[in-house]
Amino acid sequence: MPRGKRRSAADMGPEEEDRYHSKRLRNTSSSTRRYTKSEDTSSFSQKRCIAWFREYTSADEPELLGPEGMEKFCEDIGVEPENVVMLVLAWKMNARQMGFFTQQEWLKGLTELQCDTIQKVQSKLDYLRSLLNDPSSFKSIYRYAYDFARDKDQRSMEMETAKAMLQLLLGKHWSLFGQFSLFLDASKYKVINKDQWANILEFSRTIINDLSNYDVDGAWPVMLDEFVEWLKASKNNEIRRS
């Protein structure tokens, strides 16, 4: 059955017009109340944050978000698990183990960010990425990454893990990273310790590409002395071949 033509206020009698405007006023008031209620939910809620966390955990371990939950969380916020922004988010949470968030860690980080929904985290992604451009924050994130990514049963980081993390953190910013990665492949090193890890960042920030400001008598780890020797030998070989 076709709908009848909607009548305008001009087609109505005085009583009908009064009822019409009263109804419009009630609807406007109702919309205002709904808008106000919606605004209330924009403020951070710890209860809502925990409820959201539980969407990614199991009944067996309700206070631990594991690899499967992490994959779903990353999918929901539209970020690949390997994206560096996930490392920054983990740093904000002070998460102890890669691939896992405890409820306490989740609450710490997301309370600081004031995020309790997918949309709110998405709105913070650019801010989290921007922290990588701040030298002080980057240094803190870089140092955090060592303990976060290493196997907790070992004091040092496995080389494959170290190379992946170095690629993530320094690959786009250190012009010598490609050569350093090749050096590591050819070297005897199977792990990287914490002192070496910290000094790699310092080296990448202070030593220029031609190595002219590298002090062989400085307090650099032997690994970096060997890298400099390897790099100079590689350049000499290239000159001889050309």
PDB file of C-alpha atoms in Angstrom:
ATOM      1  CA  MET A   1       0.000   0.000   0.000  1.00  0.00           C
ATOM      2  CA  PRO A   2       1.572   3.344  -1.009  1.00  0.00           C
ATOM      3  CA  ARG A   3       2.336   5.851   1.687  1.00  0.00           C
ATOM      4  CA  GLY A   4       0.172   8.963   1.823  1.00  0.00           C
ATOM      5  CA  LYS A   5       1.612  12.387   1.157  1.00  0.00           C
ATOM      6  CA  ARG A   6       3.116  13.942   4.302  1.00  0.00           C
ATOM      7  CA  ARG A   7       1.176  17.008   5.428  1.00  0.00           C
ATOM      8  CA  SER A   8       3.049  20.219   6.233  1.00  0.00           C
ATOM      9  CA  ALA A   9       2.234  22.511   9.146  1.00  0.00           C
ATOM     10  CA  ALA A  10       0.649  24.932   6.686  1.00  0.00           C
ATOM     11  CA  ASP A  11      -2.049  22.340   5.807  1.00  0.00           C
ATOM     12  CA  MET A  12      -3.084  21.850   9.441  1.00  0.00           C
ATOM     13  CA  GLY A  13      -5.719  23.475  11.575  1.00  0.00           C
ATOM     14  CA  PRO A  14      -4.781  25.403  14.766  1.00  0.00           C
ATOM     15  CA  GLU A  15      -5.185  22.384  17.101  1.00  0.00           C
ATOM     16  CA  GLU A  16      -3.331  20.042  14.758  1.00  0.00           C
ATOM     17  CA  GLU A  17      -0.552  22.590  14.374  1.00  0.00           C
ATOM     18  CA  ASP A  18      -0.161  22.842  18.175  1.00  0.00           C
ATOM     19  CA  ARG A  19       0.084  19.067  18.446  1.00  0.00           C
ATOM     20  CA  TYR A  20       2.587  19.016  15.559  1.00  0.00           C
ATOM     21  CA  HIS A  21       4.902  21.563  17.176  1.00  0.00           C
ATOM     22  CA  SER A  22       4.609  19.847  20.575  1.00  0.00           C
ATOM     23  CA  LYS A  23       5.671  16.573  19.010  1.00  0.00           C
ATOM     24  CA  ARG A  24       8.606  18.294  17.247  1.00  0.00           C
ATOM     25  CA  LEU A  25       9.681  19.790  20.566  1.00  0.00           C
ATOM     26  CA  ARG A  26       9.565  16.399  22.304  1.00  0.00           C
ATOM     27  CA  ASN A  27      11.603  14.818  19.496  1.00  0.00           C
ATOM     28  CA  THR A  28      14.181  17.616  19.663  1.00  0.00           C
ATOM     29  CA  SER A  29      14.492  17.196  23.424  1.00  0.00           C
ATOM     30  CA  SER A  30      14.905  13.455  22.988  1.00  0.00           C
ATOM     31  CA  SER A  31      17.644  13.980  20.367  1.00  0.00           C
ATOM     32  CA  THR A  32      19.414  16.393  22.701  1.00  0.00           C
ATOM     33  CA  ARG A  33      19.342  13.837  25.505  1.00  0.00           C
ATOM     34  CA  ARG A  34      20.761  11.158  23.191  1.00  0.00           C
ATOM     35  CA  TYR A  35      23.500  13.551  22.050  1.00  0.00           C
ATOM     36  CA  THR A  36      24.401  14.368  25.643  1.00  0.00           C
ATOM     37  CA  LYS A  37      24.502  10.687  26.494  1.00  0.00           C
ATOM     38  CA  SER A  38      26.770  10.062  23.499  1.00  0.00           C
ATOM     39  CA  GLU A  39      29.055  12.848  24.652  1.00  0.00           C
ATOM     40  CA  ASP A  40      29.327  11.216  28.077  1.00  0.00           C
ATOM     41  CA  THR A  41      30.764   8.055  26.508  1.00  0.00           C
ATOM     42  CA  SER A  42      33.554  10.086  24.942  1.00  0.00           C
ATOM     43  CA  SER A  43      35.249  10.364  28.332  1.00  0.00           C
ATOM     44  CA  PHE A  44      37.584   7.530  29.318  1.00  0.00           C
ATOM     45  CA  SER A  45      36.036   4.622  31.233  1.00  0.00           C
ATOM     46  CA  GLN A  46      38.237   2.061  32.963  1.00  0.00           C
ATOM     47  CA  LYS A  47      35.283  -0.317  33.070  1.00  0.00           C
ATOM     48  CA  ARG A  48      34.779  -0.014  29.309  1.00  0.00           C
ATOM     49  CA  CYS A  49      38.527  -0.409  28.764  1.00  0.00           C
ATOM     50  CA  ILE A  50      38.585  -3.691  30.699  1.00  0.00           C
ATOM     51  CA  ALA A  51      35.460  -4.954  28.917  1.00  0.00           C
ATOM     52  CA  TRP A  52      37.173  -4.250  25.597  1.00  0.00           C
ATOM     53  CA  PHE A  53      40.327  -6.073  26.776  1.00  0.00           C
ATOM     54  CA  ARG A  54      38.230  -9.142  27.656  1.00  0.00           C
ATOM     55  CA  GLU A  55      37.055  -9.349  24.038  1.00  0.00           C
ATOM     56  CA  TYR A  56      40.567 -10.548  23.174  1.00  0.00           C
ATOM     57  CA  THR A  57      41.143 -12.977  26.052  1.00  0.00           C
ATOM     58  CA  SER A  58      39.910 -16.467  26.821  1.00  0.00           C
ATOM     59  CA  ALA A  59      37.811 -17.712  29.717  1.00  0.00           C
ATOM     60  CA  ASP A  60      40.842 -19.702  30.899  1.00  0.00           C
ATOM     61  CA  GLU A  61      43.108 -16.636  31.039  1.00  0.00           C
ATOM     62  CA  PRO A  62      40.854 -13.572  31.231  1.00  0.00           C
ATOM     63  CA  GLU A  63      43.678 -11.274  32.345  1.00  0.00           C
ATOM     64  CA  LEU A  64      46.158 -12.187  29.585  1.00  0.00           C
ATOM     65  CA  LEU A  65      45.880 -11.173  25.946  1.00  0.00           C
ATOM     66  CA  GLY A  66      47.922 -13.682  23.948  1.00  0.00           C
ATOM     67  CA  PRO A  67      49.036 -14.075  20.308  1.00  0.00           C
ATOM     68  CA  GLU A  68      45.570 -14.914  18.931  1.00  0.00           C
ATOM     69  CA  GLY A  69      44.009 -11.984  20.757  1.00  0.00           C
ATOM     70  CA  MET A  70      46.876  -9.749  19.629  1.00  0.00           C
ATOM     71  CA  GLU A  71      46.230 -10.666  16.014  1.00  0.00           C
ATOM     72  CA  LYS A  72      42.542  -9.813  16.398  1.00  0.00           C
ATOM     73  CA  PHE A  73      43.367  -6.538  18.195  1.00  0.00           C
ATOM     74  CA  CYS A  74      45.755  -5.514  15.408  1.00  0.00           C
ATOM     75  CA  GLU A  75      43.135  -6.408  12.815  1.00  0.00           C
ATOM     76  CA  ASP A  76      40.531  -4.304  14.633  1.00  0.00           C
ATOM     77  CA  ILE A  77      42.705  -1.195  14.790  1.00  0.00           C
ATOM     78  CA  GLY A  78      43.967  -1.721  11.235  1.00  0.00           C
ATOM     79  CA  VAL A  79      47.670  -2.202  11.998  1.00  0.00           C
ATOM     80  CA  GLU A  80      49.975  -5.087  11.057  1.00  0.00           C
ATOM     81  CA  PRO A  81      51.468  -6.815  14.131  1.00  0.00           C
ATOM     82  CA  GLU A  82      54.959  -6.128  12.724  1.00  0.00           C
ATOM     83  CA  ASN A  83      54.308  -2.384  12.387  1.00  0.00           C
ATOM     84  CA  VAL A  84      56.636  -0.277  14.537  1.00  0.00           C
ATOM     85  CA  VAL A  85      53.641   1.550  16.017  1.00  0.00           C
ATOM     86  CA  MET A  86      52.769  -1.645  17.894  1.00  0.00           C
ATOM     87  CA  LEU A  87      56.186  -1.497  19.557  1.00  0.00           C
ATOM     88  CA  VAL A  88      55.494   2.103  20.605  1.00  0.00           C
ATOM     89  CA  LEU A  89      52.105   1.052  22.011  1.00  0.00           C
ATOM     90  CA  ALA A  90      53.758  -1.808  23.927  1.00  0.00           C
ATOM     91  CA  TRP A  91      56.288   0.709  25.281  1.00  0.00           C
ATOM     92  CA  LYS A  92      53.421   2.896  26.492  1.00  0.00           C
ATOM     93  CA  MET A  93      52.004  -0.140  28.286  1.00  0.00           C
ATOM     94  CA  ASN A  94      55.465  -1.194  29.515  1.00  0.00           C
ATOM     95  CA  ALA A  95      54.572  -4.686  28.297  1.00  0.00           C
ATOM     96  CA  ARG A  96      57.125  -7.286  29.358  1.00  0.00           C
ATOM     97  CA  GLN A  97      56.762  -9.892  26.616  1.00  0.00           C
ATOM     98  CA  MET A  98      56.304  -9.601  22.873  1.00  0.00           C
ATOM     99  CA  GLY A  99      52.940 -10.951  21.718  1.00  0.00           C
ATOM    100  CA  PHE A 100      51.279 -10.577  25.121  1.00  0.00           C
ATOM    101  CA  PHE A 101      49.519  -7.832  27.089  1.00  0.00           C
ATOM    102  CA  THR A 102      48.417  -8.342  30.672  1.00  0.00           C
ATOM    103  CA  GLN A 103      45.313  -6.543  31.886  1.00  0.00           C
ATOM    104  CA  GLN A 104      47.486  -4.365  34.112  1.00  0.00           C
ATOM    105  CA  GLU A 105      49.731  -3.393  31.183  1.00  0.00           C
ATOM    106  CA  TRP A 106      46.706  -2.713  28.976  1.00  0.00           C
ATOM    107  CA  LEU A 107      45.155  -0.453  31.590  1.00  0.00           C
ATOM    108  CA  LYS A 108      48.410   1.405  32.217  1.00  0.00           C
ATOM    109  CA  GLY A 109      48.975   2.289  28.577  1.00  0.00           C
ATOM    110  CA  LEU A 110      45.404   2.954  27.520  1.00  0.00           C
ATOM    111  CA  THR A 111      44.621   4.989  30.623  1.00  0.00           C
ATOM    112  CA  GLU A 112      47.568   7.226  29.796  1.00  0.00           C
ATOM    113  CA  LEU A 113      46.333   7.487  26.197  1.00  0.00           C
ATOM    114  CA  GLN A 114      42.698   7.823  27.360  1.00  0.00           C
ATOM    115  CA  CYS A 115      41.594   5.077  24.970  1.00  0.00           C
ATOM    116  CA  ASP A 116      38.816   2.589  25.639  1.00  0.00           C
ATOM    117  CA  THR A 117      37.578   1.875  22.089  1.00  0.00           C
ATOM    118  CA  ILE A 118      38.979   0.877  18.709  1.00  0.00           C
ATOM    119  CA  GLN A 119      38.274   4.335  17.304  1.00  0.00           C
ATOM    120  CA  LYS A 120      40.144   6.104  20.108  1.00  0.00           C
ATOM    121  CA  VAL A 121      43.259   3.975  19.618  1.00  0.00           C
ATOM    122  CA  GLN A 122      43.094   4.595  15.866  1.00  0.00           C
ATOM    123  CA  SER A 123      42.957   8.330  16.554  1.00  0.00           C
ATOM    124  CA  LYS A 124      46.205   8.046  18.565  1.00  0.00           C
ATOM    125  CA  LEU A 125      48.254   6.105  15.993  1.00  0.00           C
ATOM    126  CA  ASP A 126      49.764   9.201  14.379  1.00  0.00           C
ATOM    127  CA  TYR A 127      50.719  10.514  17.811  1.00  0.00           C
ATOM    128  CA  LEU A 128      52.390   7.212  18.692  1.00  0.00           C
ATOM    129  CA  ARG A 129      54.341   7.264  15.419  1.00  0.00           C
ATOM    130  CA  SER A 130      55.401  10.854  16.067  1.00  0.00           C
ATOM    131  CA  LEU A 131      57.182   9.741  19.252  1.00  0.00           C
ATOM    132  CA  LEU A 132      59.734   7.981  17.052  1.00  0.00           C
ATOM    133  CA  ASN A 133      60.788  11.398  15.733  1.00  0.00           C
ATOM    134  CA  ASP A 134      61.589  12.697  19.211  1.00  0.00           C
ATOM    135  CA  PRO A 135      65.218  11.733  20.031  1.00  0.00           C
ATOM    136  CA  SER A 136      64.568  11.244  23.743  1.00  0.00           C
ATOM    137  CA  SER A 137      61.437   9.124  23.242  1.00  0.00           C
ATOM    138  CA  PHE A 138      63.091   7.138  20.455  1.00  0.00           C
ATOM    139  CA  LYS A 139      66.065   6.306  22.675  1.00  0.00           C
ATOM    140  CA  SER A 140      63.711   5.106  25.405  1.00  0.00           C
ATOM    141  CA  ILE A 141      61.699   3.006  22.923  1.00  0.00           C
ATOM    142  CA  TYR A 142      64.904   1.578  21.418  1.00  0.00           C
ATOM    143  CA  ARG A 143      66.280   0.543  24.807  1.00  0.00           C
ATOM    144  CA  TYR A 144      62.901  -0.845  25.858  1.00  0.00           C
ATOM    145  CA  ALA A 145      62.799  -2.992  22.712  1.00  0.00           C
ATOM    146  CA  TYR A 146      65.795  -5.023  23.845  1.00  0.00           C
ATOM    147  CA  ASP A 147      64.188  -6.471  26.979  1.00  0.00           C
ATOM    148  CA  PHE A 148      60.776  -6.629  25.306  1.00  0.00           C
ATOM    149  CA  ALA A 149      61.907  -8.747  22.355  1.00  0.00           C
ATOM    150  CA  ARG A 150      64.585 -11.001  23.844  1.00  0.00           C
ATOM    151  CA  ASP A 151      63.850 -14.485  25.099  1.00  0.00           C
ATOM    152  CA  LYS A 152      63.350 -14.124  28.842  1.00  0.00           C
ATOM    153  CA  ASP A 153      65.305 -17.336  29.448  1.00  0.00           C
ATOM    154  CA  GLN A 154      68.438 -15.717  28.000  1.00  0.00           C
ATOM    155  CA  ARG A 155      70.361 -12.581  28.922  1.00  0.00           C
ATOM    156  CA  SER A 156      71.190 -11.760  25.295  1.00  0.00           C
ATOM    157  CA  MET A 157      68.998 -11.377  22.216  1.00  0.00           C
ATOM    158  CA  GLU A 158      69.069 -13.979  19.461  1.00  0.00           C
ATOM    159  CA  MET A 159      70.621 -12.550  16.299  1.00  0.00           C
ATOM    160  CA  GLU A 160      67.590 -13.131  14.079  1.00  0.00           C
ATOM    161  CA  THR A 161      65.361 -11.294  16.544  1.00  0.00           C
ATOM    162  CA  ALA A 162      67.953  -8.522  16.921  1.00  0.00           C
ATOM    163  CA  LYS A 163      68.225  -8.023  13.166  1.00  0.00           C
ATOM    164  CA  ALA A 164      64.441  -7.833  12.822  1.00  0.00           C
ATOM    165  CA  MET A 165      64.193  -5.256  15.607  1.00  0.00           C
ATOM    166  CA  LEU A 166      67.113  -3.227  14.229  1.00  0.00           C
ATOM    167  CA  GLN A 167      65.448  -3.231  10.818  1.00  0.00           C
ATOM    168  CA  LEU A 168      62.230  -2.012  12.412  1.00  0.00           C
ATOM    169  CA  LEU A 169      63.890   0.777  14.396  1.00  0.00           C
ATOM    170  CA  LEU A 170      66.943   1.833  12.372  1.00  0.00           C
ATOM    171  CA  GLY A 171      66.366   0.475   8.877  1.00  0.00           C
ATOM    172  CA  LYS A 172      64.856   3.682   7.496  1.00  0.00           C
ATOM    173  CA  HIS A 173      66.992   6.135   9.445  1.00  0.00           C
ATOM    174  CA  TRP A 174      70.555   4.780   9.459  1.00  0.00           C
ATOM    175  CA  SER A 175      72.216   4.936   6.052  1.00  0.00           C
ATOM    176  CA  LEU A 176      74.769   2.271   7.034  1.00  0.00           C
ATOM    177  CA  PHE A 177      72.166  -0.194   8.243  1.00  0.00           C
ATOM    178  CA  GLY A 178      72.315  -2.300   5.070  1.00  0.00           C
ATOM    179  CA  GLN A 179      76.070  -2.767   5.432  1.00  0.00           C
ATOM    180  CA  PHE A 180      75.761  -3.458   9.138  1.00  0.00           C
ATOM    181  CA  SER A 181      73.177  -6.144   8.455  1.00  0.00           C
ATOM    182  CA  LEU A 182      75.518  -7.774   5.906  1.00  0.00           C
ATOM    183  CA  PHE A 183      78.342  -7.597   8.445  1.00  0.00           C
ATOM    184  CA  LEU A 184      76.212  -9.381  11.036  1.00  0.00           C
ATOM    185  CA  ASP A 185      75.377 -12.100   8.490  1.00  0.00           C
ATOM    186  CA  ALA A 186      79.074 -12.659   7.813  1.00  0.00           C
ATOM    187  CA  SER A 187      80.199 -12.389  11.434  1.00  0.00           C
ATOM    188  CA  LYS A 188      80.658 -14.966  14.161  1.00  0.00           C
ATOM    189  CA  TYR A 189      78.043 -13.293  16.383  1.00  0.00           C
ATOM    190  CA  LYS A 190      74.994 -15.369  17.273  1.00  0.00           C
ATOM    191  CA  VAL A 191      73.528 -13.009  19.879  1.00  0.00           C
ATOM    192  CA  ILE A 192      73.634  -9.307  20.792  1.00  0.00           C
ATOM    193  CA  ASN A 193      74.046  -8.230  24.399  1.00  0.00           C
ATOM    194  CA  LYS A 194      72.560  -5.146  26.000  1.00  0.00           C
ATOM    195  CA  ASP A 195      75.747  -3.065  25.825  1.00  0.00           C
ATOM    196  CA  GLN A 196      76.180  -3.809  22.137  1.00  0.00           C
ATOM    197  CA  TRP A 197      72.511  -2.958  21.526  1.00  0.00           C
ATOM    198  CA  ALA A 198      72.806   0.447  23.212  1.00  0.00           C
ATOM    199  CA  ASN A 199      76.047   1.281  21.398  1.00  0.00           C
ATOM    200  CA  ILE A 200      74.641   0.419  17.972  1.00  0.00           C
ATOM    201  CA  LEU A 201      72.146   3.265  18.420  1.00  0.00           C
ATOM    202  CA  GLU A 202      74.868   5.635  19.594  1.00  0.00           C
ATOM    203  CA  PHE A 203      77.060   4.658  16.645  1.00  0.00           C
ATOM    204  CA  SER A 204      74.215   5.214  14.169  1.00  0.00           C
ATOM    205  CA  ARG A 205      73.616   8.694  15.597  1.00  0.00           C
ATOM    206  CA  THR A 206      77.183   9.953  15.871  1.00  0.00           C
ATOM    207  CA  ILE A 207      79.412   8.268  13.256  1.00  0.00           C
ATOM    208  CA  ILE A 208      79.237   9.743   9.768  1.00  0.00           C
ATOM    209  CA  ASN A 209      79.146   7.581   6.642  1.00  0.00           C
ATOM    210  CA  ASP A 210      82.833   7.889   5.742  1.00  0.00           C
ATOM    211  CA  LEU A 211      83.767   6.807   9.317  1.00  0.00           C
ATOM    212  CA  SER A 212      86.217   9.714   9.574  1.00  0.00           C
ATOM    213  CA  ASN A 213      85.042  10.604  13.080  1.00  0.00           C
ATOM    214  CA  TYR A 214      85.294   7.043  14.387  1.00  0.00           C
ATOM    215  CA  ASP A 215      87.874   6.771  17.162  1.00  0.00           C
ATOM    216  CA  VAL A 216      89.485   3.343  17.141  1.00  0.00           C
ATOM    217  CA  ASP A 217      90.691   4.004  20.678  1.00  0.00           C
ATOM    218  CA  GLY A 218      87.212   4.927  21.858  1.00  0.00           C
ATOM    219  CA  ALA A 219      85.062   2.875  24.190  1.00  0.00           C
ATOM    220  CA  TRP A 220      83.073   1.178  21.420  1.00  0.00           C
ATOM    221  CA  PRO A 221      82.302  -2.565  21.741  1.00  0.00           C
ATOM    222  CA  VAL A 222      84.589  -4.903  19.802  1.00  0.00           C
ATOM    223  CA  MET A 223      81.652  -5.709  17.522  1.00  0.00           C
ATOM    224  CA  LEU A 224      81.596  -2.138  16.208  1.00  0.00           C
ATOM    225  CA  ASP A 225      85.391  -2.008  15.859  1.00  0.00           C
ATOM    226  CA  GLU A 226      85.100  -5.111  13.705  1.00  0.00           C
ATOM    227  CA  PHE A 227      82.255  -3.577  11.693  1.00  0.00           C
ATOM    228  CA  VAL A 228      84.404  -0.528  10.901  1.00  0.00           C
ATOM    229  CA  GLU A 229      87.281  -2.778   9.806  1.00  0.00           C
ATOM    230  CA  TRP A 230      84.919  -4.886   7.703  1.00  0.00           C
ATOM    231  CA  LEU A 231      83.367  -1.808   6.084  1.00  0.00           C
ATOM    232  CA  LYS A 232      86.755  -0.271   5.241  1.00  0.00           C
ATOM    233  CA  ALA A 233      87.935  -3.580   3.759  1.00  0.00           C
ATOM    234  CA  SER A 234      84.753  -3.815   1.672  1.00  0.00           C
ATOM    235  CA  LYS A 235      85.248  -0.296   0.328  1.00  0.00           C
ATOM    236  CA  ASN A 236      88.895  -1.021  -0.528  1.00  0.00           C
ATOM    237  CA  ASN A 237      87.833  -4.141  -2.417  1.00  0.00           C
ATOM    238  CA  GLU A 238      85.300  -2.123  -4.377  1.00  0.00           C
ATOM    239  CA  ILE A 239      87.981   0.446  -5.304  1.00  0.00           C
ATOM    240  CA  ARG A 240      90.353  -2.286  -6.503  1.00  0.00           C
ATOM    241  CA  ARG A 241      87.620  -3.894  -8.608  1.00  0.00           C
ATOM    242  CA  SER A 242      86.621  -0.598 -10.239  1.00  0.00           C
TER     243      SER A 242
END
